[in-house]
XYZ file of C-alpha atoms in Angstrom:
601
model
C 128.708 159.278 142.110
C 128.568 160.605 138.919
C 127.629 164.199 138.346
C 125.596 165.082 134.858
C 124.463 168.462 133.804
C 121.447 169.620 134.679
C 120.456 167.261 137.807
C 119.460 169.702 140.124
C 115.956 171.437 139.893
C 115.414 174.368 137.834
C 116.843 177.389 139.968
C 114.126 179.928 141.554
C 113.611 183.030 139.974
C 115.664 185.843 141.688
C 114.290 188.817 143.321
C 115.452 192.015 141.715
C 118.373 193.410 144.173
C 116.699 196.342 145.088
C 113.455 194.364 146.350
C 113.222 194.628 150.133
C 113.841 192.257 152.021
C 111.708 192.989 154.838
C 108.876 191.673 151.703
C 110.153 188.274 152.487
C 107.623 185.740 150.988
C 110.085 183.024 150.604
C 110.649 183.345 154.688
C 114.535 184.079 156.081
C 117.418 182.248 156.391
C 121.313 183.418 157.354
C 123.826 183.008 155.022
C 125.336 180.150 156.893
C 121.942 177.996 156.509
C 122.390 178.839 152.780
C 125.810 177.527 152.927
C 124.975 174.244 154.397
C 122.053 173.914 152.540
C 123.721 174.032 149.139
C 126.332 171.767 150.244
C 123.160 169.431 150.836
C 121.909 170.272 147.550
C 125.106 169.383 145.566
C 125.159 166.142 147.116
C 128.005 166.842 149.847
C 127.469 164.160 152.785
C 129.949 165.600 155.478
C 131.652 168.238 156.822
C 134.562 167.341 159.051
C 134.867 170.673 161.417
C 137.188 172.567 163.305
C 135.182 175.110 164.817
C 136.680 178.670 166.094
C 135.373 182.166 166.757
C 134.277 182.542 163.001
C 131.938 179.938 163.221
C 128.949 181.477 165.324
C 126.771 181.837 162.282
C 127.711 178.133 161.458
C 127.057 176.742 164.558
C 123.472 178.372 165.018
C 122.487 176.994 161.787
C 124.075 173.471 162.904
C 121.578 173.727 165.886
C 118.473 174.714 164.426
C 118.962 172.356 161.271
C 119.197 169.565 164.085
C 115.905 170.900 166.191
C 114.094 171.353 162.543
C 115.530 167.704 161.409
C 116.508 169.446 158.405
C 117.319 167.288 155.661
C 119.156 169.599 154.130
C 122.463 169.395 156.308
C 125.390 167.386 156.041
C 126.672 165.049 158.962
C 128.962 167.430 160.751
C 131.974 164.985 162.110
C 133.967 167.269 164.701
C 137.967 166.568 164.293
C 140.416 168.228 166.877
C 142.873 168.059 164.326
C 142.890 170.288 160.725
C 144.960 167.601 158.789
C 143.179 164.730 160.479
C 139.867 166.585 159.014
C 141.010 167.229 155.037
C 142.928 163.649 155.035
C 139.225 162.128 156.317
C 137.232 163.837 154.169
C 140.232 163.116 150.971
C 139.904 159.677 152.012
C 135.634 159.655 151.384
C 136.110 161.638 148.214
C 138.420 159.214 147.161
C 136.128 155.897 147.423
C 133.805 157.640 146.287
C 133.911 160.211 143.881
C 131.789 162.989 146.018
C 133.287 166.016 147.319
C 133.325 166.800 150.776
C 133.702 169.718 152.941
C 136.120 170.566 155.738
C 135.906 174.097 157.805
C 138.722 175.156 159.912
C 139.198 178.875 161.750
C 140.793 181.598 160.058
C 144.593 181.719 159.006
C 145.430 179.416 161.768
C 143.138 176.501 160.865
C 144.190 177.034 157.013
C 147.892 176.764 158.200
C 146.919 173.577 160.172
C 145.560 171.549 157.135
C 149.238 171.476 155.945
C 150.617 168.806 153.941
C 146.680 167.447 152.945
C 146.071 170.294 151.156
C 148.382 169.347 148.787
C 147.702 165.909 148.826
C 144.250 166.821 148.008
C 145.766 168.703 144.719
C 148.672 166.536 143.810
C 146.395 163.453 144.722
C 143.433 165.265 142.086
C 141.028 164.906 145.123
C 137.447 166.782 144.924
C 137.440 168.616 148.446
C 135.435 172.150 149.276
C 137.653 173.813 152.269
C 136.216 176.886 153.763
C 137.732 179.170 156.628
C 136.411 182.233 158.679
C 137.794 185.847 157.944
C 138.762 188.011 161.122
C 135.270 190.472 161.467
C 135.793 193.220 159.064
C 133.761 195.384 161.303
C 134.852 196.336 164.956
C 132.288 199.140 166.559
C 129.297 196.813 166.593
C 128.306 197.885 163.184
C 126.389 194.822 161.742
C 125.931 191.316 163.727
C 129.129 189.341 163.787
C 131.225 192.397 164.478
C 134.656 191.986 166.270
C 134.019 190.997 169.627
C 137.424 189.217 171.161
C 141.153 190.653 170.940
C 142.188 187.418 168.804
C 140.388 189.271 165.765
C 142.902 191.547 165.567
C 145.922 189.009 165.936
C 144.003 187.078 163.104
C 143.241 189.828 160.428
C 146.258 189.017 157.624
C 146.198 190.989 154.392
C 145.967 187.882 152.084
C 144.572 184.928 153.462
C 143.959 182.754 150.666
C 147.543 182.731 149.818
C 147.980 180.427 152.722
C 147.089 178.037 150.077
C 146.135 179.141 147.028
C 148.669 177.711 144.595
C 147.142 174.223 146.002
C 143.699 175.099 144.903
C 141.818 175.004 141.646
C 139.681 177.688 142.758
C 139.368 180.104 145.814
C 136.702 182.872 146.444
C 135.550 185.204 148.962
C 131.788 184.976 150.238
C 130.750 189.192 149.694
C 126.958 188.594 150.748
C 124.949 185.775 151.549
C 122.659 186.710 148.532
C 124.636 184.883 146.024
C 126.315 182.088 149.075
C 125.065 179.383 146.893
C 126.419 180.711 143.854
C 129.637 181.014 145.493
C 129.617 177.370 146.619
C 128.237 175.777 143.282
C 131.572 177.792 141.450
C 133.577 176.226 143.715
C 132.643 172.927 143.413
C 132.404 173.138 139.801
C 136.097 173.400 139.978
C 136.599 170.633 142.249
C 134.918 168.282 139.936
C 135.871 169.364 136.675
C 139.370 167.887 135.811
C 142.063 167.836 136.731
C 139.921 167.744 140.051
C 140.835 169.097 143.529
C 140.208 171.175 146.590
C 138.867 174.318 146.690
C 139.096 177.322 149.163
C 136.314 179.440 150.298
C 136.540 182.299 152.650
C 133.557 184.828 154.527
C 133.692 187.025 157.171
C 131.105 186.946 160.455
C 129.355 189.642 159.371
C 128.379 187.949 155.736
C 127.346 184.436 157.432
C 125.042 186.622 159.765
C 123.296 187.731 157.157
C 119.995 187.459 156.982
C 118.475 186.629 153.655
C 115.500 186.662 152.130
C 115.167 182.293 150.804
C 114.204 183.485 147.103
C 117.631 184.459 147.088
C 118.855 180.801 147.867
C 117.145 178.824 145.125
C 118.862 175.689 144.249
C 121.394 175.582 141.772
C 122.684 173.222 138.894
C 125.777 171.663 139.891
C 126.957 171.212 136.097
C 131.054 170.273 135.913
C 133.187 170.098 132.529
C 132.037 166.971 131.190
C 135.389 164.563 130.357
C 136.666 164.462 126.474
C 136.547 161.210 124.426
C 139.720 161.033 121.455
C 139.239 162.613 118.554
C 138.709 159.507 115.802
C 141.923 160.212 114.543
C 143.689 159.819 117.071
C 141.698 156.431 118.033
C 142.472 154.617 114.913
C 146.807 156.005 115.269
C 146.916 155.106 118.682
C 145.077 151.490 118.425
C 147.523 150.855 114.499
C 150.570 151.637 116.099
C 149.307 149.148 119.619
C 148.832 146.918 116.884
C 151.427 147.037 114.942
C 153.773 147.627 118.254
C 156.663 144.840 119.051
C 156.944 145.747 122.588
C 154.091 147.598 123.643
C 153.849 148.914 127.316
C 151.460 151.151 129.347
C 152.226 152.668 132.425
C 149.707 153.998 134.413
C 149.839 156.304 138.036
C 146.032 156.681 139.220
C 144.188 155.700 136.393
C 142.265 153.020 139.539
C 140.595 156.044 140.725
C 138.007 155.654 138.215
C 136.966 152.240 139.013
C 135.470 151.658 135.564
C 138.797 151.963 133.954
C 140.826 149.124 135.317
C 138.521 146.560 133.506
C 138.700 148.456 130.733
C 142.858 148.464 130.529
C 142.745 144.572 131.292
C 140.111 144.141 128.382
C 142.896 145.660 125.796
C 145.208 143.702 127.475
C 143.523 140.413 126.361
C 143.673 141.259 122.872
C 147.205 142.485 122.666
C 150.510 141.634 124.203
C 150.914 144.787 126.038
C 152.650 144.839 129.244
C 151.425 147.443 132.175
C 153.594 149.380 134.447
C 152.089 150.906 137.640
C 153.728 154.235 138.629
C 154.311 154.727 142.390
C 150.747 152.994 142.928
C 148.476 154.922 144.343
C 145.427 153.071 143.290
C 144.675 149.555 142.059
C 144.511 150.550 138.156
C 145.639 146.763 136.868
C 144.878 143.031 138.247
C 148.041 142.251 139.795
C 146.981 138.178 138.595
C 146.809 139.445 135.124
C 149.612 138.591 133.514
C 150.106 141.522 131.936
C 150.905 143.049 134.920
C 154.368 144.423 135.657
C 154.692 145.114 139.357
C 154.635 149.056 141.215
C 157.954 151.112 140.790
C 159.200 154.459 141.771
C 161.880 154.847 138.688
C 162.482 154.049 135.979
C 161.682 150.142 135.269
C 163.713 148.416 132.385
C 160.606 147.154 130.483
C 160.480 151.554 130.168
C 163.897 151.541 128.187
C 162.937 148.420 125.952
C 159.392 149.297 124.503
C 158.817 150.542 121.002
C 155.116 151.905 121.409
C 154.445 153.498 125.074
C 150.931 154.543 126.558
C 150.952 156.857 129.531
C 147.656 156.446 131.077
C 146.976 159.649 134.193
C 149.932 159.102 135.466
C 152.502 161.969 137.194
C 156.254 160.131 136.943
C 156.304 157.307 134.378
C 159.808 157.744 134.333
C 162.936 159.532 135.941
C 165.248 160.510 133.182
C 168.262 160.207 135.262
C 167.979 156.594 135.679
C 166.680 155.877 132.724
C 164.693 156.916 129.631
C 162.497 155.529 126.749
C 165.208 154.836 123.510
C 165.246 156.991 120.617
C 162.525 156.850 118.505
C 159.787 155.092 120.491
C 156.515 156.306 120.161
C 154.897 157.774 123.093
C 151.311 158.572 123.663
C 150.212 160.670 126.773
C 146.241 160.548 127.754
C 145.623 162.011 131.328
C 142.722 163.825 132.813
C 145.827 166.494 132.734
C 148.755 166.188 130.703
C 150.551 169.259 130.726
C 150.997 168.865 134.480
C 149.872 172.591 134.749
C 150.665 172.480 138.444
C 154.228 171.330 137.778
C 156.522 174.268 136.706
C 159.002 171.222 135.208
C 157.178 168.391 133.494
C 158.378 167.178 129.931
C 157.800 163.801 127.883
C 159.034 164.038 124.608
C 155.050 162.420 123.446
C 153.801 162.146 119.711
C 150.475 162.697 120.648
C 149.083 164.541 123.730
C 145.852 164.288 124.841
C 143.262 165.509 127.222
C 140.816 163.136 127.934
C 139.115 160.595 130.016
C 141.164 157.395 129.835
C 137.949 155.309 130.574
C 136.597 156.675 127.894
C 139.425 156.272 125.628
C 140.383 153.132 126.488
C 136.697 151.794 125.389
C 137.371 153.569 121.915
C 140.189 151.878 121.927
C 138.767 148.106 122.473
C 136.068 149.282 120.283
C 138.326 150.252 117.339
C 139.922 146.524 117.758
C 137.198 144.637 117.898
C 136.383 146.020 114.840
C 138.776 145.692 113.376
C 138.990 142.121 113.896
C 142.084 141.314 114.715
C 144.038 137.260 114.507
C 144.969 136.821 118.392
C 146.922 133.791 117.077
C 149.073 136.519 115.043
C 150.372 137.431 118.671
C 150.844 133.788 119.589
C 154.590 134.057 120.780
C 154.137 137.328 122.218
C 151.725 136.338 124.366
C 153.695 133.345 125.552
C 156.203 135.281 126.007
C 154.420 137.610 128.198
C 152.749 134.645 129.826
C 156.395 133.044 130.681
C 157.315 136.578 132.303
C 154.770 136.957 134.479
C 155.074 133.264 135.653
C 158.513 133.809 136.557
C 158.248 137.341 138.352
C 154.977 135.137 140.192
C 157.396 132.825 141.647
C 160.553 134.923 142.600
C 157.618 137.020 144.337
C 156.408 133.772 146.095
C 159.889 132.644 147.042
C 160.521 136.311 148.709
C 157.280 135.654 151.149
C 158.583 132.476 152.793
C 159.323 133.047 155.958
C 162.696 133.999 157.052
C 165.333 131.906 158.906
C 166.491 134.446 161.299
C 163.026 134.540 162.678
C 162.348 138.145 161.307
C 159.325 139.786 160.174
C 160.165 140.632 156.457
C 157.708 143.135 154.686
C 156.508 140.310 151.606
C 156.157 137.862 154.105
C 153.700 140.336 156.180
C 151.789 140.952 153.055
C 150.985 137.553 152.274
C 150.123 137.093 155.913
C 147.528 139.984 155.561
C 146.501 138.509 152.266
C 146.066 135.153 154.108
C 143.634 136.435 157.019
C 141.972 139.494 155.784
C 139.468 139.821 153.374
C 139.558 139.171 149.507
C 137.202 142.943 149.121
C 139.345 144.563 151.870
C 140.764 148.585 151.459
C 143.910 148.889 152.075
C 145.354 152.150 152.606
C 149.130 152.096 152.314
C 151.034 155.217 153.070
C 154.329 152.771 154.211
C 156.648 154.676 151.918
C 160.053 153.086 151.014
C 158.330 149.803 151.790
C 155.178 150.540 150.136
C 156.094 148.507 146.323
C 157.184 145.450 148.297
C 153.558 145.569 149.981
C 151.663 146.236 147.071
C 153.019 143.742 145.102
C 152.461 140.764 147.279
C 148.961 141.740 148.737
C 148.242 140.470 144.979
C 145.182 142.900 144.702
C 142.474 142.222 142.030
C 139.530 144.086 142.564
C 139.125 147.840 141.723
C 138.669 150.275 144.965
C 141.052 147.828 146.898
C 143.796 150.057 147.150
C 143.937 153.693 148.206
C 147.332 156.162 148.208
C 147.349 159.492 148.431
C 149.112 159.746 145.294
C 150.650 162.709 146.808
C 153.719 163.570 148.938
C 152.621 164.557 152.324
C 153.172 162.128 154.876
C 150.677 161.805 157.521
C 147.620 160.701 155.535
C 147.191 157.244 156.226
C 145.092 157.723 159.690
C 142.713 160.584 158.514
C 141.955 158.801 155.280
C 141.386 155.630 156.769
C 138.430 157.303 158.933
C 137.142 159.072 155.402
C 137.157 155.628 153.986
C 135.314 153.532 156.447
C 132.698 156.600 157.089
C 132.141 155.651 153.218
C 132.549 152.332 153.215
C 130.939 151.169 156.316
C 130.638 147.307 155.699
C 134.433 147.350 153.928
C 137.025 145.902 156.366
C 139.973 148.626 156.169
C 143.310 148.118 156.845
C 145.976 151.212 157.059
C 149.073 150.136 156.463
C 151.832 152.690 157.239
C 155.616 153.240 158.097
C 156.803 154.231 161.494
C 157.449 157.482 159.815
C 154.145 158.238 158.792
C 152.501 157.527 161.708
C 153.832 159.860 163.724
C 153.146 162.648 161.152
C 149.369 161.518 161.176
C 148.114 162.841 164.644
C 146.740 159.329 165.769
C 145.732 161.372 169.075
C 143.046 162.446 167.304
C 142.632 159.609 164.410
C 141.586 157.589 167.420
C 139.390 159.867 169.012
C 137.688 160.549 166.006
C 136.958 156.698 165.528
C 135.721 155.924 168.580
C 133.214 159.305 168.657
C 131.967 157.745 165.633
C 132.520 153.775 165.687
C 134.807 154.296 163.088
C 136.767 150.422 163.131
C 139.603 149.464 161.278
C 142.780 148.029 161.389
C 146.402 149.813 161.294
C 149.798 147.883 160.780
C 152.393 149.862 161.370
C 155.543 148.646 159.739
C 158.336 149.609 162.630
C 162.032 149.754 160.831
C 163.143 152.350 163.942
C 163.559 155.160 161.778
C 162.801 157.294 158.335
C 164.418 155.102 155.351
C 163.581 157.641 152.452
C 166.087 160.636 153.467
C 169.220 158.070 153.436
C 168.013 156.988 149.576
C 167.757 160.241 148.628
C 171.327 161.168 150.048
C 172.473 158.082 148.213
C 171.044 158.804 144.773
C 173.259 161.893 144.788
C 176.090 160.901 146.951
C 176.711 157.161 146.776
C 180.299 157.178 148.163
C 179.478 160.220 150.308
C 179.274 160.969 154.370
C 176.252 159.464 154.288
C 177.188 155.869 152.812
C 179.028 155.098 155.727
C 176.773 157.038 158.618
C 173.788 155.131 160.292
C 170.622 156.315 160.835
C 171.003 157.961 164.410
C 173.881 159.985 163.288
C 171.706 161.315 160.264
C 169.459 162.184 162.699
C 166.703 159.816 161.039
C 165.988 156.986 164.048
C 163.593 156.653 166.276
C 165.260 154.852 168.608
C 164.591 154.517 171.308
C 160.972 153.206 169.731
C 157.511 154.953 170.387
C 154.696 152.801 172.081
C 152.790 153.385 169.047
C 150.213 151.036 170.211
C 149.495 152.743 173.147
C 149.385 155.793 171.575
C 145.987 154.480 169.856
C 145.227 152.734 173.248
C 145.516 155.859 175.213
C 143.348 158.671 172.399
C 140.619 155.949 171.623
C 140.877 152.732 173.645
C 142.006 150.594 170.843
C 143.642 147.312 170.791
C 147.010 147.422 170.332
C 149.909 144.719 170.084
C 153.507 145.049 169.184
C 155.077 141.978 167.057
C 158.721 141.357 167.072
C 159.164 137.649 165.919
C 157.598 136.140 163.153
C 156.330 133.156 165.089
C 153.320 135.447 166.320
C 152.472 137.225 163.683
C 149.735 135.004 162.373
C 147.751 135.101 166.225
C 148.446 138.887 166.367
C 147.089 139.411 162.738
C 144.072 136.795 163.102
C 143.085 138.648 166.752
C 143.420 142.021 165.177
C 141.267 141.231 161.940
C 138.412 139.599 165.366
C 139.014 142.975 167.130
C 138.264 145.200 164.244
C 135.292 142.992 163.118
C 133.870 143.441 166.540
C 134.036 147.496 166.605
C 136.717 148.238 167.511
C 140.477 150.004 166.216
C 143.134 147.852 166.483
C 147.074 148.316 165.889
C 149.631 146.059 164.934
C 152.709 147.707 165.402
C 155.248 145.179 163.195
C 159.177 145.256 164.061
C 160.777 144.819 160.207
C 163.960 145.159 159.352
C 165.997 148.455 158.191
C 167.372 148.037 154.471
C 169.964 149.632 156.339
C 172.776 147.591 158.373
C 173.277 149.901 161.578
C 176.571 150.008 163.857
């Protein structure tokens, strides 16, 4: 969805502050009605609650919009879990470009969103949060005064800075006179870029309010509008493309604009550029396009060889200590942010720096070389060249997904057994970590929207977002595919009960290695010969053996299916039955048995 200035209707004309209230032609509403009702207004769909003793306002307006059949109310989807409830709502916002809403109680909801909260701001994701304050009245002085001995134990001096450095705005709700002001500021800043959650706050007392309704005319929800290049820079960037000998863009989430990938593989036709996809956390090239490079989480040797490189929104193209463009290549940096304002360390040594939408640029770009009518026969050995590549890397990638001799379940050869029985158009959400390249490069994804990552760092997101996508996506098949790891940081307990409240189908693999991979890498990257070379996992306290009944886990919260595959002989039947399960409405888990990259004593 696509927000332009000036949609909504005209606002009302305001009463004059001092007007009494009691003259209340426009009728009364409480400030929490307001609250909801703007939410409504600017075209939020859901709010994915954790209720608490902050909420009464909220959860008389909840009932009465329901007895009224208000159609001015979100779908409220109830979520014992905080994280489980901001990873949901991250995964809608995601698919879809709208912001949603998530309310949680007080300090100790805000605490419990952990790790999605800054998913939603490293991942750029459009999210409203709101939270309860602790009464600020305790002798029965207005409605909503303190009334239970936890608003005491709840009343901290600074709330917001629970998670403030996360946020691209967060506010305090004074009065419910100017609620919907409050909540169109917000979301202004969620949807201007770079995009991403915002936090607001109100005490009982303000959501009790009683206000008069010409007070709560609708607002414009108006965001920054994205930047285009300046025509200068246009014609530079496109000459030196042009004129490049090995040209390469690497790109981190430039997918999430669905428009864009097209776009990328359209400039790709006319010039011999390779493309590079950062970490991968959405599908922002063809992966049959022969341009296309593969998914890395360093530095990739095509980085160290280009002349000409263009960084499309992308966090990491590189990591200097294992390699580094070569002196005097020409770097151009276009991102929805690229001063990484959230980063306190972020440098690329670019010529040219530039805020902007890359959909946007990248059709100035085409346009400029069209234009300019360029020979594609003057690229004639580069793009044979480039053609050869890709054939190659095609077949080594092919030869890695036969199936093993051993009899185990490798991770390429899982992918190209999802590829085989799911859905061309299916989502898949991968959150599988150390393993998550390898998967992305051999479920050979060519349609835009196919792939969703947080783009972020907290573990754990995989089950929430999974709901938030099929809630969007109803007809899409989804498949979650995640590490051992990650599952266990996702609170499937309530994942599951949350899909089965609200037929909520789709299917998770859950790639089993008996343990967390990542923390043995990292020890390795700095200590190759150390301890920890010669330790296995259990003594590095990173196994899980012995194993968690993960399917049962799911079984148990949601009554989903559930099998666990430990020879590659029935993986096909356990795949093929799951993808039947799902498509008959119900969850279903796969719970895979690969192996460790590491060998263990």
């Amino acid at each position: 969805m696509e927000f332009r200035s000036g949609e909504s209707a005209n606002p009302r004309k305001r009463p004059h502050p001092a007007e009494d209230e009691n003259d209340n032609d426009g009728g009364m509403a409480t400030a929490a009605e307001g609250f909801f009702e703007a939410l409504s207004e600017a075209g939020v769909t859901h709010c994915f609650v954790n209720l608490g003793s902050d909420h009464p306002a909220m959860l008389e307006a909840m009932i009465k919009a329901k007895q009224e059949n208000s159609s001015k109310f979100p779908t409220i989807i109830t979520c014992p879990s905080e994280l489980v409830a901001l990873s949901a709502a991250l995964g809608y916002a995601q698919v879809t470009g709208i912001p949603q809403c998530v309310i949680v109680h007080v300090d100790c909801g805000t605490l419990a969103m952990g790790q999605s909260i800054h998913n939603a701001s490293v991942g750029r994701v459009p999210v409203l949060c709101f939270a309860g304050l602790s009464p600020f009245t305790q002798n029965g002085e207005l409605l909503g005064s303190r009334t239970e001995f936890i608003h005491w134990l709840q009343d901290v001096p600074d709330q917001a800075a629970i998670v403030r450095q996360y946020c691209r705005y967060s506010g305090e709700i004074k009065t419910g006179r100017n609620i919907k002001e409050m909540v169109y500021r917000a979301l202004h800043f969620a949807l201007s870029d770079s995009k991403g959650p915002v936090y607001l706050t109100a005490a009982r007392e303000v959501l009790e309010q009683h206000v008069d309704r010409r007070f709560l005319g609708e607002e414009t929800l108006s965001p920054i509008v994205p930047s285009a290049l300046p025509e200068s820079d246009v014609e530079f960037i496109a000459t030196t493309l042009m004129n490049a000998k090995k040209p390469l863009v690497i790109t981190g989430y430039l997918g999430r604009n669905p428009q864009a990938p097209p776009l990328l593989a359209e400039l790709c036709d006319k010039l011999p550029i390779d493309v590079l996809e950062s970490v991968g956390s959405d599908m922002s090239m063809r992966t049959d396009h022969e341009a296309y490079l593969g998914v890395t989480v360093t530095t990739h040797p095509a980085v160290c060889e280009a002349d000409v490189i263009l960084i499309l929104d992308c966090d990491v193209p590189w990591i200097p200590t294992a390699g580094k463009p070569q002196k005097g290549t020409t770097v151009f940096h276009l991102d929805v942010d690229p001063l990484k304002q959230q980063m306190p360390l972020f440098s690329i040594n670019a010529t040219r720096r530039l805020k902007v939408s890359c959909e946007i640029a990248l059709r100035q770009l085409n346009a400029f070389i069209d234009k300019k009518g360029i020979e594609r026969t003057s690229y004639t050995i580069a793009f044979e060249a480039r053609a050869n590549r890709y054939l190659r890397w095609r077949q080594d990638l092919r030869a890695l997904e036969s199936p093993s001799q051993d009899g185990a379940i490798r991770v390429p050869y899982l992918a190209s057994r999802l590829r085989y029985h799911l859905p061309n158009d299916a989502v898949y959400l991968v959150e599988a970590v150390s393993n998550a390249g390898l998967i992305i490069q051999h479920l050979n994804l060519t349609q835009p929207g196919t792939l969703v990552g947080s783009g972020a760092g907290g573990l754990g997101w995989g089950g929430g977002a999974a709901l938030g996508v099929k809630l969007a996506k109803p007809g899409a098949f989804v498949c979650a595919i995640v590490g051992d790891g990650t599952f266990l940081f996702s609170q499937m307990e309530s994942v599951y009960w949350i899909a089965r409240r609200y037929d909520l189908p789709f299917l998770l693999v859950v790639l089993n290695n008996g343990g967390w991979n990542a923390p043995k890498v990292s020890a390795l990257l700095v200590h190759q010969d150390g301890f920890s070379s010669r330790s296995n996992r259990r003594d590095l306290n990173i196994s899980f053996e012995p194993s968690p009944d993960y399917p049962g886990i799911a079984t148990a919260a949601g009554t989903a299916w559930g099998i666990t595959v430990k020879e590659q002989d029935r993986l096909d039947s356990a795949i093929q039955e799951a993808a039947n399960v799902v498509r008959g409405g119900k969850c279903a888990v796969v719970d895979v048995s690969v192996p460790s990259i590491w060998t263990e004593d």
